[in-house]
mmCIF file of C-alpha atoms in Angstrom:
data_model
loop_
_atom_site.group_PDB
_atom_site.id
_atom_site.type_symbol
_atom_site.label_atom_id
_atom_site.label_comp_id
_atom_site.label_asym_id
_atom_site.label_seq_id
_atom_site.Cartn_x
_atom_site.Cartn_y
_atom_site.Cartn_z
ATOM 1 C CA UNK A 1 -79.826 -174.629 -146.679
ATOM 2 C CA UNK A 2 -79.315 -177.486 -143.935
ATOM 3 C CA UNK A 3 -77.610 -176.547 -141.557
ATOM 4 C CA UNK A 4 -77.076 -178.698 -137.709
ATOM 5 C CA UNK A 5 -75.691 -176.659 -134.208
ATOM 6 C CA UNK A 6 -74.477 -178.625 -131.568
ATOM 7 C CA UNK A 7 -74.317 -175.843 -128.682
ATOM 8 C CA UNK A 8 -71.776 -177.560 -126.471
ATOM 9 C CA UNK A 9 -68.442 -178.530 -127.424
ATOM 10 C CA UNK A 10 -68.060 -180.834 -124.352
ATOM 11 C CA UNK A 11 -70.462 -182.328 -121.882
ATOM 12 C CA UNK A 12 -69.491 -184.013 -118.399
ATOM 13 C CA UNK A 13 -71.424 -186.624 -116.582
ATOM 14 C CA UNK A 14 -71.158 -188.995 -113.645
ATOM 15 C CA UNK A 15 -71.378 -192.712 -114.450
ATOM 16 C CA UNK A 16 -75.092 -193.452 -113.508
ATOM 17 C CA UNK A 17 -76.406 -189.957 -114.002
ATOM 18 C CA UNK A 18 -78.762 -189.560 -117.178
ATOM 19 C CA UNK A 19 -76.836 -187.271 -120.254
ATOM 20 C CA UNK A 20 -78.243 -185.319 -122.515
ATOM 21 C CA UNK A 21 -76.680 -184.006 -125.929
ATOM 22 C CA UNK A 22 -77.596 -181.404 -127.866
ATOM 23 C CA UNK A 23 -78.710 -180.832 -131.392
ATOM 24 C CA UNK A 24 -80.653 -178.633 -133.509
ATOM 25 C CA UNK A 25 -81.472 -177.878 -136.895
ATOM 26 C CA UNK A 26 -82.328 -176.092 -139.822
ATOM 27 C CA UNK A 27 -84.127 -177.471 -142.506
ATOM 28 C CA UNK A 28 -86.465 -176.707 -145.421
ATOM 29 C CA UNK A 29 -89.317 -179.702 -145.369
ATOM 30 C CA UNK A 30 -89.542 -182.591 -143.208
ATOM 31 C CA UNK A 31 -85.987 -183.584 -141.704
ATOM 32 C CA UNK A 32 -84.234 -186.421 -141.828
ATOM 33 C CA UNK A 33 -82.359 -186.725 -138.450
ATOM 34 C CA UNK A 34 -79.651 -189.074 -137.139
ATOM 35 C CA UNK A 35 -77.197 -189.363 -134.327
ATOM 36 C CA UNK A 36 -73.474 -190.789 -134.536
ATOM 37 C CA UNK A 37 -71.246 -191.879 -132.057
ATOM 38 C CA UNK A 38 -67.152 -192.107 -133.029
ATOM 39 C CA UNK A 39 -64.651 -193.568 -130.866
ATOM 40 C CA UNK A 40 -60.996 -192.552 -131.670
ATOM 41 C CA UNK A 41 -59.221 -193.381 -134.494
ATOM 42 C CA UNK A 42 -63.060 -195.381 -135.632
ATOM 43 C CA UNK A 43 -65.695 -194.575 -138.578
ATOM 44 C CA UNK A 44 -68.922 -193.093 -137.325
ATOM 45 C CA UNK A 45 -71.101 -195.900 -135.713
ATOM 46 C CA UNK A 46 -75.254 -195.073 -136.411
ATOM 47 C CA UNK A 47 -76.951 -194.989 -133.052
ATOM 48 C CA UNK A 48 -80.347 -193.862 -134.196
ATOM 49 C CA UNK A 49 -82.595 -191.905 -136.637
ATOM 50 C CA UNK A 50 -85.462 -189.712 -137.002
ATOM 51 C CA UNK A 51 -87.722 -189.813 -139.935
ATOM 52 C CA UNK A 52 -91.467 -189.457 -139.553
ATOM 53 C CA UNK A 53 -93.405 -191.249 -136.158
ATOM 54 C CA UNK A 54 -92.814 -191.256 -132.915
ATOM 55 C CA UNK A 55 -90.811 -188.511 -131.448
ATOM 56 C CA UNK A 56 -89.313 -190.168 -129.060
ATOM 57 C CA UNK A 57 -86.943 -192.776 -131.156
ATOM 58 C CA UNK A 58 -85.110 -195.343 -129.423
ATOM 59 C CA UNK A 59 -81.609 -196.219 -130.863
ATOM 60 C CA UNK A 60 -78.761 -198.591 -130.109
ATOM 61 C CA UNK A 61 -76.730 -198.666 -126.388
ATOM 62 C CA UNK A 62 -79.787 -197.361 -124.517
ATOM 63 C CA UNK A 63 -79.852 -193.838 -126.115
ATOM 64 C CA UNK A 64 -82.704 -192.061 -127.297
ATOM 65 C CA UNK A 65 -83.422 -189.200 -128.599
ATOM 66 C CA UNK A 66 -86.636 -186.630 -128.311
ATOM 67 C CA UNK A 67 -87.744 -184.715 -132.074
ATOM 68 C CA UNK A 68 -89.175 -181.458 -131.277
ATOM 69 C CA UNK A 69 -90.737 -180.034 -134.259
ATOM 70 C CA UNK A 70 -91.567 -176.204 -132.729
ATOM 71 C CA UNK A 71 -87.856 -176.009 -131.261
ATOM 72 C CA UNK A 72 -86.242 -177.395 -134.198
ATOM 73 C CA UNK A 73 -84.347 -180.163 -131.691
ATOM 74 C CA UNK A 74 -83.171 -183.730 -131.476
ATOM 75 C CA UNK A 75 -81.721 -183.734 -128.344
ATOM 76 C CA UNK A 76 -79.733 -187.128 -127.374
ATOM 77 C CA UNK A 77 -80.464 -188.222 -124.012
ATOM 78 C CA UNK A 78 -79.637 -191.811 -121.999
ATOM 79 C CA UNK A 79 -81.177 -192.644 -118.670
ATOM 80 C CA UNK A 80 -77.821 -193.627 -116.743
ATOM 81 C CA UNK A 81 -74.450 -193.270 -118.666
ATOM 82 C CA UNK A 82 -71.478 -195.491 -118.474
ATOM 83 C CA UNK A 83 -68.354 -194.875 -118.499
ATOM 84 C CA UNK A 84 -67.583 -196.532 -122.090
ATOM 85 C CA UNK A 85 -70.498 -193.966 -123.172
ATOM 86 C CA UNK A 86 -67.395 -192.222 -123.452
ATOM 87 C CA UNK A 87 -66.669 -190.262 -127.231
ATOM 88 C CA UNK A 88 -67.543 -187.905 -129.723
ATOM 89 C CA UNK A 89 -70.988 -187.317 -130.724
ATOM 90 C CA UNK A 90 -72.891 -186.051 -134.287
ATOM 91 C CA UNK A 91 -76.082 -185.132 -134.674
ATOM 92 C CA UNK A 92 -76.445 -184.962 -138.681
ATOM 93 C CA UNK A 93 -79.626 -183.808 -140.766
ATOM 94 C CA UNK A 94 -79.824 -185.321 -144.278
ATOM 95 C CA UNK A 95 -80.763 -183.183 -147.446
ATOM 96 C CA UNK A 96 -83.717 -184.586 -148.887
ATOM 97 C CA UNK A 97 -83.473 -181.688 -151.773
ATOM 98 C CA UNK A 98 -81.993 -184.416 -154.207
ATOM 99 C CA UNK A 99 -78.675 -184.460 -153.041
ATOM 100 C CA UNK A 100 -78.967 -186.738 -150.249
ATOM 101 C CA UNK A 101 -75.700 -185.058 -148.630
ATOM 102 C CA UNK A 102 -76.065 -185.803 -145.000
ATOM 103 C CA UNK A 103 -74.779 -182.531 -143.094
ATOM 104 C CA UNK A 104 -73.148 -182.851 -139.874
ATOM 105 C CA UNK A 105 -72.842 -180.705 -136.424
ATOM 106 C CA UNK A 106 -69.744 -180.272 -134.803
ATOM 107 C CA UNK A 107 -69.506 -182.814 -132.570
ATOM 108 C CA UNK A 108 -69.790 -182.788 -128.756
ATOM 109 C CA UNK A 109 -67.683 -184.898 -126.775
ATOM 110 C CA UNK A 110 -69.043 -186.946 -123.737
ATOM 111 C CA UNK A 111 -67.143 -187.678 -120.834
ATOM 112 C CA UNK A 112 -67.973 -190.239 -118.249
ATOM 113 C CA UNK A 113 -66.763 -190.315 -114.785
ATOM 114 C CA UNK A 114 -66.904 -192.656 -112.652
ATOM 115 C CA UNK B 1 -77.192 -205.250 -143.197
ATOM 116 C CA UNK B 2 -75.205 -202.810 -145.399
ATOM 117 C CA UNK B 3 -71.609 -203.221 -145.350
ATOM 118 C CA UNK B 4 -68.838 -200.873 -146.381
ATOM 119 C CA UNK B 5 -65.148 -201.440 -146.111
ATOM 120 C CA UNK B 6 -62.646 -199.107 -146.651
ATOM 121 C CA UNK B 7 -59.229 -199.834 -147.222
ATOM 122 C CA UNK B 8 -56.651 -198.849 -145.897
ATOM 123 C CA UNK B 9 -57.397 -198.315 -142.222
ATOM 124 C CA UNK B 10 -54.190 -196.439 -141.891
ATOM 125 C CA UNK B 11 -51.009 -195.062 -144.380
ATOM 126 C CA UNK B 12 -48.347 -192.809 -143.917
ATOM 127 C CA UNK B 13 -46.680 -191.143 -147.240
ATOM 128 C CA UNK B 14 -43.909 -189.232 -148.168
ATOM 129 C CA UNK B 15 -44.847 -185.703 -149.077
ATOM 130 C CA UNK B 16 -45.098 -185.498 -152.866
ATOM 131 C CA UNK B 17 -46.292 -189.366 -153.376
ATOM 132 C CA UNK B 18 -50.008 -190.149 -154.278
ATOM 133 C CA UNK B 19 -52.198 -192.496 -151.650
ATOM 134 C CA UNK B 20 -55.584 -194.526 -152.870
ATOM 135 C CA UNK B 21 -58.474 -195.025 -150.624
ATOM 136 C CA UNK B 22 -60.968 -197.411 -150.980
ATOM 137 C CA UNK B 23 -64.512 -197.867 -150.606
ATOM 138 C CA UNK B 24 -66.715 -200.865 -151.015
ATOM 139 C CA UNK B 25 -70.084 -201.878 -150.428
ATOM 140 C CA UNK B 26 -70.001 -205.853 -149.038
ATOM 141 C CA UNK B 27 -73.416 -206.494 -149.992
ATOM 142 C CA UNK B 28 -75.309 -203.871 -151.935
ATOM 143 C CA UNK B 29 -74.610 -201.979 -155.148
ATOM 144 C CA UNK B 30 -74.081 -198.394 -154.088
ATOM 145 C CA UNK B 31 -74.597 -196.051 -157.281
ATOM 146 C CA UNK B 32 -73.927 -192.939 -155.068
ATOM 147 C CA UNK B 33 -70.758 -192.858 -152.187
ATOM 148 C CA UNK B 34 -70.111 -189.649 -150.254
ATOM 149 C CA UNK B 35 -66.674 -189.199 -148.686
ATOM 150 C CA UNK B 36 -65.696 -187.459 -146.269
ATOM 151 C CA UNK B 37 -62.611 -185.491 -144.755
ATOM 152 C CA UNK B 38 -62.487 -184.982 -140.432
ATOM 153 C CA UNK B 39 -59.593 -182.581 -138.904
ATOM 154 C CA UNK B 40 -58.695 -183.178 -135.287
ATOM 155 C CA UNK B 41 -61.622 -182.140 -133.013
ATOM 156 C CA UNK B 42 -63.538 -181.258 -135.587
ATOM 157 C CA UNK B 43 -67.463 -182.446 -137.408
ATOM 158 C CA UNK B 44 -66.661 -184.479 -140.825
ATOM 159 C CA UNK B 45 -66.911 -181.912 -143.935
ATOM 160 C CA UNK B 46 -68.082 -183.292 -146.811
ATOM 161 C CA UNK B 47 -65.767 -183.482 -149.713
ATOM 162 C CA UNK B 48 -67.424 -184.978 -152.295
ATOM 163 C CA UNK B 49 -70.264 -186.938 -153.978
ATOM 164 C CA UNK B 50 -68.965 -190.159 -156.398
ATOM 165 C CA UNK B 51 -71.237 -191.621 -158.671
ATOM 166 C CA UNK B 52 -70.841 -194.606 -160.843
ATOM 167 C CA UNK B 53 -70.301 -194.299 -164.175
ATOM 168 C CA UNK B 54 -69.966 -190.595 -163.767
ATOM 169 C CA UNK B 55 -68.050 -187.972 -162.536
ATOM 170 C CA UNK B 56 -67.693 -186.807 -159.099
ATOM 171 C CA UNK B 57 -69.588 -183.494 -157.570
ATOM 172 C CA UNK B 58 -67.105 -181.585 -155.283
ATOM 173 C CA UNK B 59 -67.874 -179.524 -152.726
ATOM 174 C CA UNK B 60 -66.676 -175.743 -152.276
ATOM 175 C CA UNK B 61 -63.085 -175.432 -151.638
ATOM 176 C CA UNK B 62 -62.245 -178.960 -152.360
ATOM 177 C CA UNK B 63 -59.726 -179.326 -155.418
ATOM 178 C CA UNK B 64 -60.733 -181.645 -157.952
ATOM 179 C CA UNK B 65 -57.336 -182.416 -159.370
ATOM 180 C CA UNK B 66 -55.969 -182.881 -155.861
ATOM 181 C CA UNK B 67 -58.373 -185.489 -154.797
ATOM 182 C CA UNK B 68 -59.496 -187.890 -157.688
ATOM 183 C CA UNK B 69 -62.484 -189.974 -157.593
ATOM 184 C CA UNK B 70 -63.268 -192.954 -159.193
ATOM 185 C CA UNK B 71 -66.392 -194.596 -159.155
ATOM 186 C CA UNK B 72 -65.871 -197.128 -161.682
ATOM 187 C CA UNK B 73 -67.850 -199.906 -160.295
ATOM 188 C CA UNK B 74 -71.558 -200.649 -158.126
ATOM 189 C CA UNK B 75 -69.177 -201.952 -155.227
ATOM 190 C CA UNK B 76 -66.018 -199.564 -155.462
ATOM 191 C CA UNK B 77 -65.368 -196.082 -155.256
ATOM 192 C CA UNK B 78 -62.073 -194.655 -154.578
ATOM 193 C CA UNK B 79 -60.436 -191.805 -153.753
ATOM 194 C CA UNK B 80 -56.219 -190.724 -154.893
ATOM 195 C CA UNK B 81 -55.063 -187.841 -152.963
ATOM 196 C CA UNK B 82 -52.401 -186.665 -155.290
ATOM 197 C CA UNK B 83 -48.660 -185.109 -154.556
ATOM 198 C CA UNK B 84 -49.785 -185.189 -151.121
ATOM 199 C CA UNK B 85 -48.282 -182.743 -148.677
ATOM 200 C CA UNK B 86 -48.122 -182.758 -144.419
ATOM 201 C CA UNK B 87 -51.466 -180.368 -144.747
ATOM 202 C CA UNK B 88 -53.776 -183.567 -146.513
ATOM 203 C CA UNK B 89 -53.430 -185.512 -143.416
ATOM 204 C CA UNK B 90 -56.458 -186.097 -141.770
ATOM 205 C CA UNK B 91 -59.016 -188.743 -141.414
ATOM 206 C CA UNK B 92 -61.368 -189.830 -144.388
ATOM 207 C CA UNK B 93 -64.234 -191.731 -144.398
ATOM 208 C CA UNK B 94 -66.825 -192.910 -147.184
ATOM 209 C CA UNK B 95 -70.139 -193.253 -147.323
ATOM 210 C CA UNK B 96 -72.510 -195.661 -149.427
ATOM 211 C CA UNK B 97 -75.894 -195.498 -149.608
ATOM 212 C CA UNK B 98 -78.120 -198.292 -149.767
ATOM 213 C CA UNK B 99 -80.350 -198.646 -152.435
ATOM 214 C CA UNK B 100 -84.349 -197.828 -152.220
ATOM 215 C CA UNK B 101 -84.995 -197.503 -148.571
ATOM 216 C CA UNK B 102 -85.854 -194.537 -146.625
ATOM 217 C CA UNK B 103 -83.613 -193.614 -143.895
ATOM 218 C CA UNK B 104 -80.532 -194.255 -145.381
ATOM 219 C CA UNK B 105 -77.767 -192.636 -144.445
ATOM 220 C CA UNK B 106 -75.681 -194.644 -141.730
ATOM 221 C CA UNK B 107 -73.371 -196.971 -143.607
ATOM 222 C CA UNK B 108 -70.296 -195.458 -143.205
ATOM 223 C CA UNK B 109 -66.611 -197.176 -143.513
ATOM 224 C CA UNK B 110 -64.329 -197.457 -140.751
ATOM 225 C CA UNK B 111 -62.264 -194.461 -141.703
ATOM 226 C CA UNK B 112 -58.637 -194.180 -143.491
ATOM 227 C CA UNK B 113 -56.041 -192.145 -141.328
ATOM 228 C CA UNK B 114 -53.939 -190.685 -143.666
ATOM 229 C CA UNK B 115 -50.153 -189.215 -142.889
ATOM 230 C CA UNK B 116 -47.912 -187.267 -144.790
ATOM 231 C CA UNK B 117 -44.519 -186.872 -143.385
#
């Protein structure tokens, strides 16, 4: 079964100082991996994906995020967070079994500081 | 790109009344729409699977009778959360896929808070 961990259930950073968010997974066969972002009280907003290519992918708002196929990770990372950076973040892996349920992680949520 | 509205962005209800959600795709025909249930602080749990022209697939745990889906159109898929009680609140929020194209996955509505009082 697919599952998704996201290890921490908050992460702090200084405004300027590069972030990094968690994510692995469990999959059977070649995942299908995304990140979310979700502002209060808002849908999810897509910031990037991970299908095949490139495992660094490059996503919306100056995130990115590294695929590591041995560790089973798609970590989130941005070079120098703002303060409007800001919310609660899902990694999600999408079950390519026939289904095509996308499962999500628990969320982490990102503060800024400035 | 995709577009999916859902409607209402916000309701409160008195316990016992029934609320519809709705879901539409702007500008494709979505033949599948997932929705989607979020507590406070907590990841998005998928509830269920609509389909047009067919009947829903629940998940585990989630009563059928209690939350009726409708997919009765390519554009529209809604969701009725019957005699609702101060326990069904919570955020939902749909899901339509986009036909044929790899990667799919990231059209999601803006989310219906839902209240029961």
């Amino acid at each position: 079964a697919q599952s998704v961990a996201q290890p921490e259930d908050q992460v702090n950073v200084a405004e300027g100082n590069p972030l990094t968010v968690k994510c692995t997974y469990s999959v059977s066969g070649n995942p299908y991996l995304f990140w979310y972002v979700q502002y209060p009280n808002r849908g999810l907003q897509f910031l990037l994906k991970y299908i095949t290519g490139d495992n660094l992918v490059k996503g919306s708002y100056g995130f990115e995020a590294e695929f590591n196929k041995s560790q089973t990770s798609f970590h989130l990372k941005k070079p120098s967070a703002l303060v409007s950076d800001s919310a609660l973040y899902f990694c999600a892996v999408r079950d390519n079994t026939g289904g095509f349920k996308t499962i999500f992680g628990a969320g982490t949520r990102l503060f800024v500081k400035a | 790109g995709a577009v999916v509205s859902q409607h209402p962005s916000w309701v409160i209800c008195k316990s016992g009344t029934s609320v519809k959600i709705e879901c539409r795709s702007l500008d494709f025909q979505a033949t599948t729409m997932f929705w989607y249930r979020q507590f406070p602080k907590q990841s998005l749990m998928l509830m269920a699977t609509s389909n047009e022209g067919s009947k829903a697939t629940y998940e585990q745990g989630v009563e059928k009778d209690k939350f009726l889906i409708n997919h009765a159109s390519l554009t529209l898929s809604t969701l009725t959360v019957t005699s609702a009680h101060p326990e069904d609140s919570s955020f939902y929020i749909c899901s339509a896929r986009p036909p044929g194209v790899e990667g799919y996955g990231y059209t999601f509505g803006s989310g219906t808070r839902l209240t029961v009082v």
